[in-house]
Amino acid sequence: MIASYHRPTVANVKLDHILFNTQQLQERLPESTKTLAVVKANAYGHGAVPVAKALADQVDGFCVSNLDEAIELRMAGISQFILILGVVLPEEIFLAKQEKLAVTVASLDWLELVRQQKCDLRGLSVHIKVDSGMGRLGVRCLDDANRLIKGLKEAGSEVDGIFTHFATADEASDVKFNQQLTFFDSLVNQLDDKPAMVHASNSATSIWHQDTVMNAVRLGIAIYGLNPSGHDLPLPFELKPALTLESALVHVKTLPAGETVGYGATYKTAAEEVIGTVPIGYADGWTRDLQGFEVLVDGQRCEIVGRVSMDQITIKLPKSYPLGTVVTLIGSNGSDDISATDLAEKRGTINYEVLCLISDRVPRKYR
Ligand SMILES: *Cc1c(COP(=O)(O)O)cnc(C)c1O
């Protein structure tokens, strides 16, 4: 699908903010720590290729979730280290080798499948995933980790790294975090054959558990300028949100009292009201549960009234404004500001999801 350029709805991405945020984190890590920027899911909606290009000299490599995301970066000329965090199918290993990608191996079953399918592991770069308590991917004991490393090496792979992922690094309580850390530390220290790169930190770990570094970190949400905990834990240093979402009024009218607005006629004007129409809807990731939320016009909060349609929303304006007046959906307007975290709170979700759901129909513009 191509983006809809002939419409005022745009996501502005400030690449300089992404650089700033990355530096903010790097300044607080030991100099020798390698930084991997996580650019999966189109760089959390910011555009994987422009973000990776902007960060190419600033980081040691990138993490993506699957082969296609990695190949997109290679096709755009990104030659740095890339680690695929998800499981790669055995029959696709040749692609990973061809594109010089590191893959995650998370189970002995996978190695067995590779053997059955007679896939060639020679020369493949591998990072072993340890499940220290996330319960998603990874080996769950020392013995399995040792057998996996041995089996992969016998098959000719390079076991370059080992890593784990924390489930609660963005929470106030350290109990679960410390259990996972202790488990992973002890497993890594007892390995028969320890890989060179050992990593565990996502953004939240890098922010609130700065002593948990190993020798590389995987930074996602924080480089995009958002707090991994939402509004729960204060950030110890400044991050600048990189994405703003803007549109404009394309229709403005005054309705008498008692008129209804939108599908289902869920909103009825209480008095004479000025209603504006904005070309963004659930097909853009502006989901239906945002009915009753607000957008900014001329520095003022305006309620989204009536249902969110596929392509449009209707808002209640304090007075009539000319067509083309800017409507800010995420970002600042006048002295007020609406963040992706505010939206997440209204929707009962997390800022990550808000960003990832901004659809491909919305053009991204870069500064
Ligand atoms: C997505 C992901 C990250 C990045 O997480 P953030 O919270 O966005 O920093 C790191 N590691 C793994 C394994 C991931 O899946």
XYZ file of N, CA and C in Angstrom, residues 252-347:
288
model
N -15.768 22.379 8.341
C -16.212 22.993 9.604
C -17.644 23.466 9.413
N -18.506 23.154 10.406
C -19.894 23.597 10.281
C -20.484 23.885 11.650
N -21.547 24.696 11.654
C -22.262 24.952 12.896
C -23.559 24.156 12.863
N -23.759 23.352 13.896
C -24.988 22.547 13.965
C -25.914 23.122 15.027
N -27.201 23.111 14.788
C -28.141 23.530 15.838
C -28.222 22.475 16.942
N -28.840 22.815 18.025
C -29.032 21.859 19.124
C -29.841 20.662 18.648
N -29.497 19.465 19.165
C -30.316 18.286 18.896
C -29.940 17.518 17.641
N -28.865 17.945 16.946
C -28.402 17.189 15.769
C -27.454 16.075 16.223
N -27.412 14.980 15.471
C -26.476 13.905 15.846
C -25.280 13.881 14.900
N -24.208 13.279 15.405
C -22.945 13.238 14.660
C -22.429 11.794 14.618
N -22.114 11.308 13.428
C -21.388 10.047 13.273
C -22.262 8.801 13.256
N -21.620 7.666 12.923
C -22.284 6.355 12.911
C -22.958 6.083 14.256
N -24.098 5.501 14.188
C -24.809 5.123 15.411
C -25.471 6.306 16.099
N -25.253 7.523 15.528
C -25.833 8.743 16.119
C -25.598 8.779 17.634
N -24.340 8.497 18.018
C -24.028 8.384 19.456
C -23.846 9.744 20.113
N -23.670 10.792 19.306
C -23.471 12.123 19.895
C -24.567 13.062 19.405
N -25.145 13.800 20.356
C -26.186 14.778 20.015
C -25.761 16.137 20.544
N -25.816 17.152 19.712
C -25.415 18.499 20.150
C -26.365 18.986 21.239
N -25.783 19.552 22.292
C -26.592 20.043 23.421
C -27.133 21.430 23.122
N -26.349 22.187 22.359
C -26.746 23.549 21.982
C -26.219 23.753 20.570
N -26.189 24.970 20.098
C -25.535 25.215 18.813
C -24.041 24.920 19.003
N -23.477 24.069 18.132
C -22.067 23.674 18.298
C -21.338 23.729 16.968
N -20.035 24.037 17.060
C -19.201 24.011 15.850
C -18.475 22.663 15.807
N -18.692 21.940 14.728
C -18.101 20.607 14.571
C -17.096 20.633 13.409
N -15.894 20.168 13.664
C -14.868 20.085 12.624
C -14.619 18.636 12.242
N -14.265 18.425 10.985
C -13.963 17.069 10.513
C -12.474 16.992 10.157
N -11.831 15.910 10.612
C -10.384 15.723 10.430
C -10.156 14.396 9.717
N -9.330 14.383 8.658
C -9.158 13.161 7.866
C -8.171 12.158 8.480
N -8.591 11.553 9.566
C -7.837 10.454 10.171
C -8.855 9.530 10.824
N -8.632 8.228 10.748
C -9.605 7.314 11.332
C -8.944 6.023 11.750
N -9.768 5.021 12.011
C -9.170 3.789 12.541
C -8.270 3.092 11.537
N -8.469 3.349 10.237
C -7.561 2.756 9.246
C -6.165 3.383 9.306
N -6.053 4.502 10.003
C -4.744 5.131 10.204
C -4.136 4.735 11.540
N -4.866 3.930 12.309
C -4.406 3.571 13.646
C -5.015 4.474 14.713
N -5.896 5.370 14.282
C -6.598 6.230 15.245
C -7.872 5.469 15.639
N -7.729 4.610 16.633
C -8.720 3.562 16.904
C -10.041 4.094 17.465
N -11.083 3.279 17.348
C -12.438 3.707 17.700
C -12.600 4.035 19.182
N -11.737 3.423 20.012
C -11.851 3.724 21.443
C -11.361 5.134 21.794
N -10.973 5.910 20.788
C -10.561 7.290 21.062
C -11.735 8.270 21.018
N -12.918 7.755 20.785
C -14.112 8.605 20.928
C -14.119 9.149 22.360
N -14.294 10.472 22.492
C -14.269 11.074 23.831
C -12.888 11.581 24.232
N -11.834 11.158 23.504
C -10.484 11.681 23.753
C -10.373 13.061 23.110
N -9.203 13.669 23.179
C -9.066 15.035 22.690
C -7.959 15.183 21.656
N -8.077 16.237 20.864
C -6.997 16.660 19.974
C -6.778 18.148 20.244
N -5.687 18.708 19.705
C -5.384 20.122 19.965
C -5.598 20.957 18.710
N -6.358 22.050 18.886
C -6.555 23.024 17.808
C -6.324 24.404 18.420
N -5.418 25.178 17.823
C -5.167 26.542 18.318
C -4.834 26.516 19.817
N -4.074 25.519 20.244
C -3.646 25.417 21.643
C -4.720 24.952 22.604
N -5.891 24.593 22.071
C -6.970 24.177 22.975
C -7.342 22.721 22.763
N -7.782 22.069 23.849
C -8.235 20.680 23.764
C -9.643 20.637 23.192
N -9.835 19.818 22.172
C -11.151 19.676 21.552
C -11.544 18.201 21.602
N -12.729 17.940 22.058
C -13.175 16.558 22.220
C -13.533 15.906 20.888
N -13.155 14.634 20.762
C -13.595 13.845 19.613
C -15.024 13.408 19.915
N -15.974 13.913 19.133
C -17.381 13.599 19.389
C -17.901 12.664 18.304
N -18.786 11.774 18.678
C -19.294 10.783 17.729
C -18.260 9.709 17.496
N -18.659 8.691 16.755
C -17.781 7.552 16.495
C -16.573 7.952 15.651
N -15.485 7.268 15.880
C -14.328 7.355 14.985
C -14.663 6.514 13.760
N -14.606 7.103 12.583
C -14.864 6.356 11.342
C -13.557 5.764 10.817
N -13.642 5.057 9.711
C -12.443 4.460 9.135
C -11.441 5.540 8.709
N -11.969 6.654 8.167
C -11.096 7.658 7.560
C -11.229 9.055 8.148
N -12.168 9.229 9.073
C -12.421 10.583 9.580
C -12.838 10.567 11.041
N -12.557 11.703 11.702
C -13.128 11.937 13.027
C -13.816 13.304 13.020
N -14.711 13.479 13.961
C -15.386 14.765 14.128
C -15.058 15.297 15.514
N -14.745 16.580 15.575
C -14.348 17.181 16.858
C -15.203 18.407 17.145
N -15.363 18.674 18.438
C -16.144 19.844 18.859
C -15.196 21.028 19.038
N -15.414 22.074 18.236
C -14.534 23.250 18.276
C -15.150 24.342 19.159
N -14.304 25.147 19.824
C -14.834 26.239 20.655
C -15.427 27.374 19.816
N -15.005 27.461 18.568
C -15.536 28.465 17.635
C -15.190 27.991 16.229
N -15.620 28.717 15.225
C -15.316 28.314 13.855
C -13.860 28.636 13.514
N -13.212 27.717 12.831
C -11.833 27.941 12.355
C -11.784 27.721 10.852
N -10.850 28.399 10.176
C -10.749 28.220 8.721
C -10.323 26.794 8.346
N -10.734 26.349 7.177
C -10.257 25.067 6.651
C -8.739 25.129 6.567
N -8.091 24.030 6.864
C -6.629 24.000 6.816
C -5.987 24.289 8.167
N -6.790 24.673 9.161
C -6.227 24.900 10.504
C -5.616 23.600 11.023
N -4.417 23.723 11.577
C -3.686 22.530 12.044
C -4.396 21.860 13.216
N -4.470 20.529 13.156
C -5.002 19.726 14.260
C -3.866 18.822 14.728
N -3.487 18.929 15.996
C -2.401 18.099 16.529
C -2.996 16.914 17.273
N -2.614 15.725 16.829
C -3.138 14.502 17.451
C -2.141 13.922 18.442
N -0.836 13.976 18.104
C 0.228 13.633 19.055
C 1.274 14.740 18.924
N 1.616 15.368 20.055
C 2.613 16.431 20.013
C 2.091 17.683 20.677
N 2.851 18.791 20.533
C 2.436 20.017 21.212
C 1.821 20.996 20.231
N 0.921 21.815 20.776
C 0.226 22.827 19.997
C -0.076 23.940 20.992
N 0.492 25.146 20.768
C 0.421 26.190 21.784
C 1.191 25.715 22.998
N 0.601 25.871 24.161
C 1.331 25.463 25.369
C 0.884 24.089 25.860
N 0.013 23.423 25.095
C -0.487 22.118 25.528
C 0.175 20.996 24.718
N 0.045 19.800 25.213
C 0.751 18.670 24.609
C -0.038 17.380 24.843
N -0.133 16.546 23.811
C -0.729 15.215 23.961
C 0.332 14.205 23.549
N 0.639 13.268 24.431
C 1.710 12.301 24.141
C 1.115 10.955 23.743
N 1.955 10.122 23.140
C 1.530 8.752 22.813
C 1.168 8.011 24.098
N 1.816 8.381 25.199
C 1.507 7.745 26.485
C 0.111 8.161 26.970
N -0.263 9.430 26.752
C -1.629 9.879 27.101
C -2.664 9.057 26.326
N -2.396 8.874 25.045
C -3.310 8.100 24.208
C -3.419 6.662 24.702
N -2.250 6.112 25.057
C -2.207 4.728 25.525
C -3.070 4.588 26.776
N -2.968 5.568 27.656
C -3.740 5.515 28.890
C -5.242 5.512 28.585
N -5.637 6.384 27.675
C -7.053 6.443 27.295
C -7.515 5.104 26.709
N -6.602 4.453 25.958
C -6.982 3.220 25.266
C -6.749 1.977 26.111
